[in-house]
C-alpha cells in the first residue's frame, strides 16, 4: 500500500479516533479532566483529517482552512490537558490563537497563499505544543516515565512544526495545499500519524502512573483523618528510628481521648468523627519537620519525633491538650470533660520494633489515665537518665 496523502490521512483518522475512544474510556474509570481534554483533542484531529479529504473534491475552504483550524484546536486541547495535569492556570492570552487563525480568512488568493497558510498553521500548532512540553518540565522533582516521554514527544512534535514553518522560506520549495503536493506536506502527514501514536501512549502512561500513585496514597491514609494508618506508619517508622542516637533522641507520644464515648452517645457518631478530624488537624499543626503522625484506630493517635527532648515533648503535649480541651468544651457539653491523655517515651537507642515502642507508650498512657486523665506522662528511657536513676 502506497503512503500517498489520502492513505496517510485515512490512517491518521483511524489512529486519532482510536486514541480518542481509549482515552475517553480511561476517563470514565478515573475521572481525570486531563484525559477528557486529550480525548477531545484526538477526536478533533480525526474530524479535521476527515474534512481535509474534501479538498480533493474542490471544497477548499472546508478542506484546508477549517480542517487546519481543527488541527490548531486539537493541539490547544492538548495544552489544556497538560495544564490540568500539572495544575497550572493558563493565561487568557493563549486564546488569541483562535483570533490569529480567523485572520487567515483575510489572506489574498494568490500563488503565495499556500506558503503563508502553512507558516501560520505550523506556528499556531507549534506554540501550544511547546508550551505543553514546557509545563511538563520536572521543576526539581521526579516525573513518571510516561510524563517524561510525553514531554519529549511534545517537544519533538513542536520543534518539527517550527522547522516546517521555517522551511517554507527556502527558495524553490513546492507547496500546494489544495493538491497535497510538496515534500513538506508529505513529511508532515507521516510525522502526524507517528506523533498521534506516541502522544496517545505517553498520555495514557502518564495518567496511569498518577492513578497508581493515588491508590497507593489512599491505601496509606486513614480515610477519616487523612493521617497515616498503622500499616503506613510501620513502613515509614524504621527510617526515623534508625536516626536515633544519644545526640538525636527520639520519642513516641501515644494520644487517647478521655470520655470520647460520651460524645458519640450524646451527639452521635458524626459528631465524634468531627472531633477526631479536629484532633488530627491539631496534630498536623504542631507536628515538627521530619516527624510522623498516624491514627492507630478508634480515638488513639501516635506521634513519632526525632531529635527531640523532654522539654519539647512536654511543650507539644501541653499545646495539644490545651487546644483540644478548648475545642471539645465549646462544641460538646458532657457530664465529664472530654480531654486528652498522653503517654510519651523518650529514647536514645533504636527500639527492637515499633510494636515494642508502642507498648512502652501504652504503659505511660495507662499511668496518665490512672493519674486522673487530662495529663501527659513522660518516661525518659535515655542512657543518661538510666545512669542518673542508678
XYZ file of C-alpha atoms in Angstrom:
390
model
C 0.000 0.000 0.000
C 1.472 3.325 -1.105
C 1.777 6.003 1.573
C 0.095 8.669 -0.548
C -1.615 11.661 1.152
C -5.080 10.093 1.023
C -3.805 6.879 2.632
C -1.902 8.782 5.323
C -4.966 10.872 6.153
C -7.073 7.715 6.416
C -4.515 6.179 8.788
C -4.479 9.411 10.808
C -8.279 9.401 11.074
C -8.287 5.812 12.373
C -5.420 6.354 14.848
C -6.856 9.590 16.230
C -10.318 8.077 16.614
C -8.889 5.039 18.409
C -6.835 7.269 20.723
C -9.879 9.450 21.490
C -12.007 6.401 22.306
C -9.357 4.813 24.513
C -8.706 7.986 26.499
C -12.456 8.522 26.899
C -12.782 5.010 28.362
C -9.882 5.755 30.718
C -11.603 8.985 31.754
C -14.824 7.153 32.609
C -12.926 4.962 35.072
C -10.713 7.547 36.802
C -12.410 10.895 36.012
C -9.208 12.854 35.386
C -10.075 16.089 33.496
C -6.790 15.981 31.578
C -7.865 12.720 29.927
C -11.079 14.345 28.760
C -9.199 17.245 27.149
C -6.767 14.875 25.450
C -9.577 12.632 24.216
C -11.361 15.676 22.760
C -8.098 16.718 21.089
C -7.709 13.409 19.296
C -11.397 13.422 18.295
C -10.864 16.886 16.815
C -7.860 15.632 14.820
C -9.987 12.757 13.484
C -12.719 15.155 12.345
C -10.204 17.625 10.898
C -8.402 14.907 8.935
C -11.753 13.715 7.553
C -12.555 17.241 6.380
C -9.078 17.510 4.834
C -10.066 14.762 2.389
C -12.708 17.117 0.940
C -10.087 19.383 -0.635
C -9.560 16.849 -3.431
C -13.223 17.421 -4.304
C -12.654 21.162 -4.624
C -14.088 22.138 -1.208
C -11.024 24.209 -0.282
C -12.493 26.378 2.483
C -13.593 23.335 4.492
C -10.776 21.044 3.363
C -7.943 23.490 4.047
C -8.879 26.442 6.268
C -11.442 24.709 8.516
C -9.542 21.389 8.668
C -6.301 23.099 9.654
C -8.217 25.200 12.189
C -9.341 21.992 13.865
C -5.694 20.849 13.955
C -4.800 24.021 15.850
C -7.782 23.482 18.159
C -6.677 19.901 18.881
C -3.217 20.972 19.998
C -4.736 23.701 22.144
C -6.836 20.996 23.822
C -3.627 19.030 24.426
C -2.217 22.122 26.135
C -5.336 22.451 28.300
C -4.993 18.796 29.300
C -1.350 19.230 30.289
C -2.256 22.388 32.226
C -4.870 20.452 34.208
C -2.416 17.608 34.768
C 0.283 19.957 36.079
C -2.295 22.133 37.905
C -1.171 25.291 36.106
C -3.548 28.109 35.195
C -3.078 29.304 31.609
C -3.121 32.962 30.686
C -6.137 34.132 28.682
C -3.698 35.405 26.065
C -3.449 31.849 24.748
C -6.986 32.130 23.404
C -5.728 34.746 20.936
C -4.540 31.783 18.875
C -8.070 31.434 17.526
C -8.254 35.120 16.590
C -4.993 34.691 14.679
C -6.480 31.751 12.830
C -9.627 33.701 11.934
C -7.375 36.369 10.422
C -6.228 33.776 7.858
C -9.538 34.350 6.029
C -8.220 37.760 5.044
C -5.270 36.316 3.119
C -5.321 37.251 -0.588
C -5.905 34.468 -3.083
C -2.541 34.467 -4.837
C 0.304 31.950 -5.522
C 1.954 32.638 -2.147
C -1.273 31.761 -0.260
C -0.295 28.128 0.380
C 3.060 29.104 1.871
C 1.586 31.799 4.139
C -1.151 29.444 5.284
C 1.360 26.688 6.022
C 3.589 29.034 8.039
C 0.651 30.367 10.070
C -0.790 26.916 10.688
C 2.586 25.444 11.672
C 3.372 28.210 14.182
C -0.110 28.069 15.730
C 0.342 24.310 16.253
C 3.930 24.644 17.497
C 3.206 27.298 20.148
C 0.727 25.335 22.346
C 2.675 22.119 21.801
C 5.971 23.627 23.001
C 4.165 25.307 25.909
C 2.718 21.950 26.948
C 6.194 20.423 26.872
C 7.488 23.324 28.978
C 4.768 22.742 31.606
C 5.902 19.130 31.977
C 9.460 20.033 32.930
C 10.475 18.356 36.233
C 10.733 21.510 38.398
C 13.295 19.694 40.519
C 11.001 16.766 41.264
C 10.826 13.415 39.523
C 8.237 12.692 36.849
C 6.759 9.382 35.824
C 8.195 7.625 32.783
C 5.001 8.440 30.883
C 5.183 12.147 31.744
C 8.840 12.363 30.731
C 8.069 10.589 27.459
C 5.086 12.863 26.832
C 7.229 15.921 27.471
C 9.863 14.955 24.901
C 7.328 13.736 22.323
C 5.544 17.092 22.537
C 8.882 18.903 22.392
C 9.887 16.994 19.252
C 6.451 17.483 17.707
C 6.533 21.220 18.391
C 10.071 21.524 17.068
C 9.024 19.737 13.880
C 6.226 22.240 13.238
C 8.595 25.111 13.952
C 11.067 23.694 11.440
C 8.241 23.213 8.952
C 7.337 26.890 9.206
C 10.975 27.919 8.685
C 11.472 25.561 5.750
C 8.816 27.397 3.741
C 11.204 30.296 3.149
C 13.668 28.025 1.292
C 13.711 29.141 -2.375
C 12.092 26.737 -4.802
C 10.025 24.950 -2.152
C 6.904 23.470 -3.727
C 3.737 23.762 -1.619
C 0.245 23.138 -2.948
C -2.241 22.623 -0.106
C -5.133 22.002 -2.452
C -3.451 19.025 -4.159
C -1.308 17.775 -1.229
C 1.818 18.420 -3.290
C 5.213 19.244 -1.830
C 7.726 17.282 0.224
C 6.962 19.321 3.354
C 3.307 18.278 3.247
C 4.191 14.623 2.618
C 6.625 14.505 5.536
C 4.137 16.311 7.757
C 1.450 13.699 7.133
C 3.817 10.867 8.084
C 5.070 12.716 11.182
C 1.496 13.457 12.238
C 0.497 9.783 12.216
C 3.589 8.798 14.208
C 3.065 11.649 16.692
C -0.519 10.564 17.338
C 0.605 7.082 18.384
C 3.430 8.332 20.611
C 1.407 11.120 22.244
C -1.540 8.811 22.953
C 0.688 6.150 24.534
C 2.524 8.766 26.617
C -0.709 10.365 27.835
C -2.129 7.018 28.862
C 1.042 6.069 30.733
C 1.125 9.457 32.449
C -2.386 9.178 33.873
C -1.996 5.508 34.751
C 1.065 6.368 36.841
C -0.872 9.131 38.614
C -3.750 6.747 39.298
C -1.400 4.143 40.786
C 0.240 6.793 42.972
C -3.175 7.973 44.151
C -4.242 4.424 45.021
C -1.013 3.882 46.960
C -1.502 7.181 48.772
C -5.085 6.330 49.707
C -4.014 2.895 50.939
C -1.515 4.557 53.306
C -4.006 7.026 54.781
C -6.722 6.759 57.362
C -9.919 7.504 55.402
C -11.412 9.776 58.094
C -8.478 11.897 59.274
C -6.104 11.528 56.283
C -3.256 10.810 58.714
C -1.105 7.742 58.095
C -2.664 4.445 59.137
C -0.809 1.875 61.238
C 0.471 -0.063 58.246
C 1.922 3.068 56.656
C 3.498 4.029 59.985
C 5.195 0.638 60.204
C 6.666 1.183 56.728
C 7.942 4.709 57.420
C 8.963 4.456 61.072
C 12.203 2.397 60.618
C 13.926 5.208 58.727
C 13.159 7.670 61.528
C 14.100 5.211 64.285
C 17.434 4.367 62.626
C 18.473 8.013 63.021
C 18.056 7.906 66.804
C 21.251 8.373 68.837
C 22.405 9.915 72.099
C 22.770 13.222 70.258
C 19.425 12.909 68.472
C 16.948 11.231 70.852
C 13.606 10.076 69.550
C 10.211 9.993 71.184
C 6.831 8.382 70.822
C 3.628 10.027 72.018
C 0.527 7.870 72.350
C -2.613 10.005 72.482
C -6.062 8.927 73.627
C -9.287 10.935 74.013
C -10.794 10.812 77.507
C -14.569 10.216 77.662
C -14.846 10.072 73.883
C -17.758 7.643 74.205
C -19.864 10.417 75.770
C -19.630 12.450 72.552
C -20.811 9.511 70.453
C -23.609 8.642 72.879
C -24.925 12.174 73.351
C -24.280 13.755 69.963
C -23.942 10.832 67.554
C -21.072 9.247 65.687
C -20.972 12.054 63.115
C -20.093 14.481 65.896
C -17.470 12.042 67.136
C -15.964 11.890 63.654
C -15.818 15.693 63.539
C -13.923 15.701 66.830
C -11.436 13.131 65.515
C -10.885 15.232 62.415
C -10.333 18.327 64.561
C -7.733 16.472 66.631
C -5.931 15.269 63.506
C -5.747 18.853 62.224
C -4.330 19.989 65.573
C -1.708 17.251 65.403
C -0.670 18.383 61.920
C -0.395 21.988 63.091
C 2.082 21.148 65.883
C 3.981 18.391 64.087
C 7.689 19.282 63.709
C 9.519 18.744 60.431
C 10.583 15.140 59.942
C 8.059 13.771 62.474
C 5.380 11.171 61.747
C 1.758 11.056 62.897
C -0.794 8.278 62.494
C -4.179 7.140 63.676
C -3.846 3.682 65.187
C -7.601 3.173 65.347
C -10.643 4.467 67.205
C -9.644 7.534 69.213
C -5.982 6.567 69.554
C -3.234 8.505 67.748
C 0.551 8.285 67.738
C 3.324 10.788 67.049
C 6.947 9.833 66.360
C 9.564 12.543 66.878
C 13.266 12.718 66.097
C 15.975 14.972 67.508
C 13.805 15.983 70.459
C 13.983 16.480 74.240
C 11.817 16.270 77.347
C 11.043 19.986 77.140
C 9.887 19.763 73.529
C 7.734 16.729 74.240
C 6.041 18.365 77.212
C 5.550 21.588 75.272
C 3.984 19.798 72.297
C 1.770 17.649 74.522
C 0.588 20.605 76.596
C -0.232 22.612 73.479
C -2.290 19.741 72.071
C -4.132 19.171 75.352
C -4.991 22.862 75.720
C -6.267 23.297 72.161
C -8.260 20.089 72.238
C -9.875 20.808 75.610
C -10.847 24.279 74.416
C -12.454 22.929 71.218
C -14.224 19.991 72.896
C -15.623 22.089 75.757
C -17.004 24.692 73.334
C -18.647 22.180 70.987
C -19.816 19.433 73.366
C -21.388 19.741 76.806
C -20.778 16.406 78.549
C -21.152 15.216 82.166
C -17.395 14.625 82.307
C -14.806 16.680 80.389
C -13.591 15.399 77.027
C -9.806 15.761 77.221
C -6.549 14.162 76.104
C -4.337 11.702 77.923
C -0.829 11.291 76.529
C 1.780 8.654 77.228
C 5.261 9.558 75.999
C 8.566 7.725 75.848
C 11.941 9.402 75.206
C 14.746 7.114 73.980
C 18.230 7.389 72.507
C 18.662 3.797 71.291
C 16.711 2.334 68.345
C 13.951 0.100 69.791
C 13.603 -3.578 68.988
C 10.476 -2.806 66.968
C 7.761 -0.241 66.538
C 5.359 -2.582 68.356
C 7.677 -2.640 71.384
C 7.869 1.144 71.323
C 4.073 1.449 71.187
C 3.832 -0.901 74.184
C 6.092 1.441 76.151
C 3.911 4.375 75.168
C 0.824 2.407 76.118
C 2.244 1.787 79.593
C 2.911 5.512 80.019
C -0.600 6.287 78.720
C -2.072 3.931 81.301
C -0.213 5.824 84.044
C -1.621 9.082 82.668
C -5.167 7.690 82.717
C -4.733 6.285 86.218
C -3.400 9.605 87.462
C -6.648 11.392 86.690
C -6.619 11.839 82.873
C -6.123 15.124 81.023
C -2.373 14.826 81.563
C 0.859 13.737 79.957
C 3.077 11.016 81.421
C 6.650 11.086 80.114
C 9.094 8.221 80.663
C 12.738 9.084 79.978
C 14.488 5.931 78.742
C 17.725 7.567 77.599
C 21.044 6.224 78.806
C 21.798 9.416 80.764
C 18.511 9.166 82.659
C 19.051 5.467 83.442
C 22.533 6.138 84.843
C 21.177 9.024 86.929
C 18.487 6.757 88.412
C 21.100 4.143 89.275
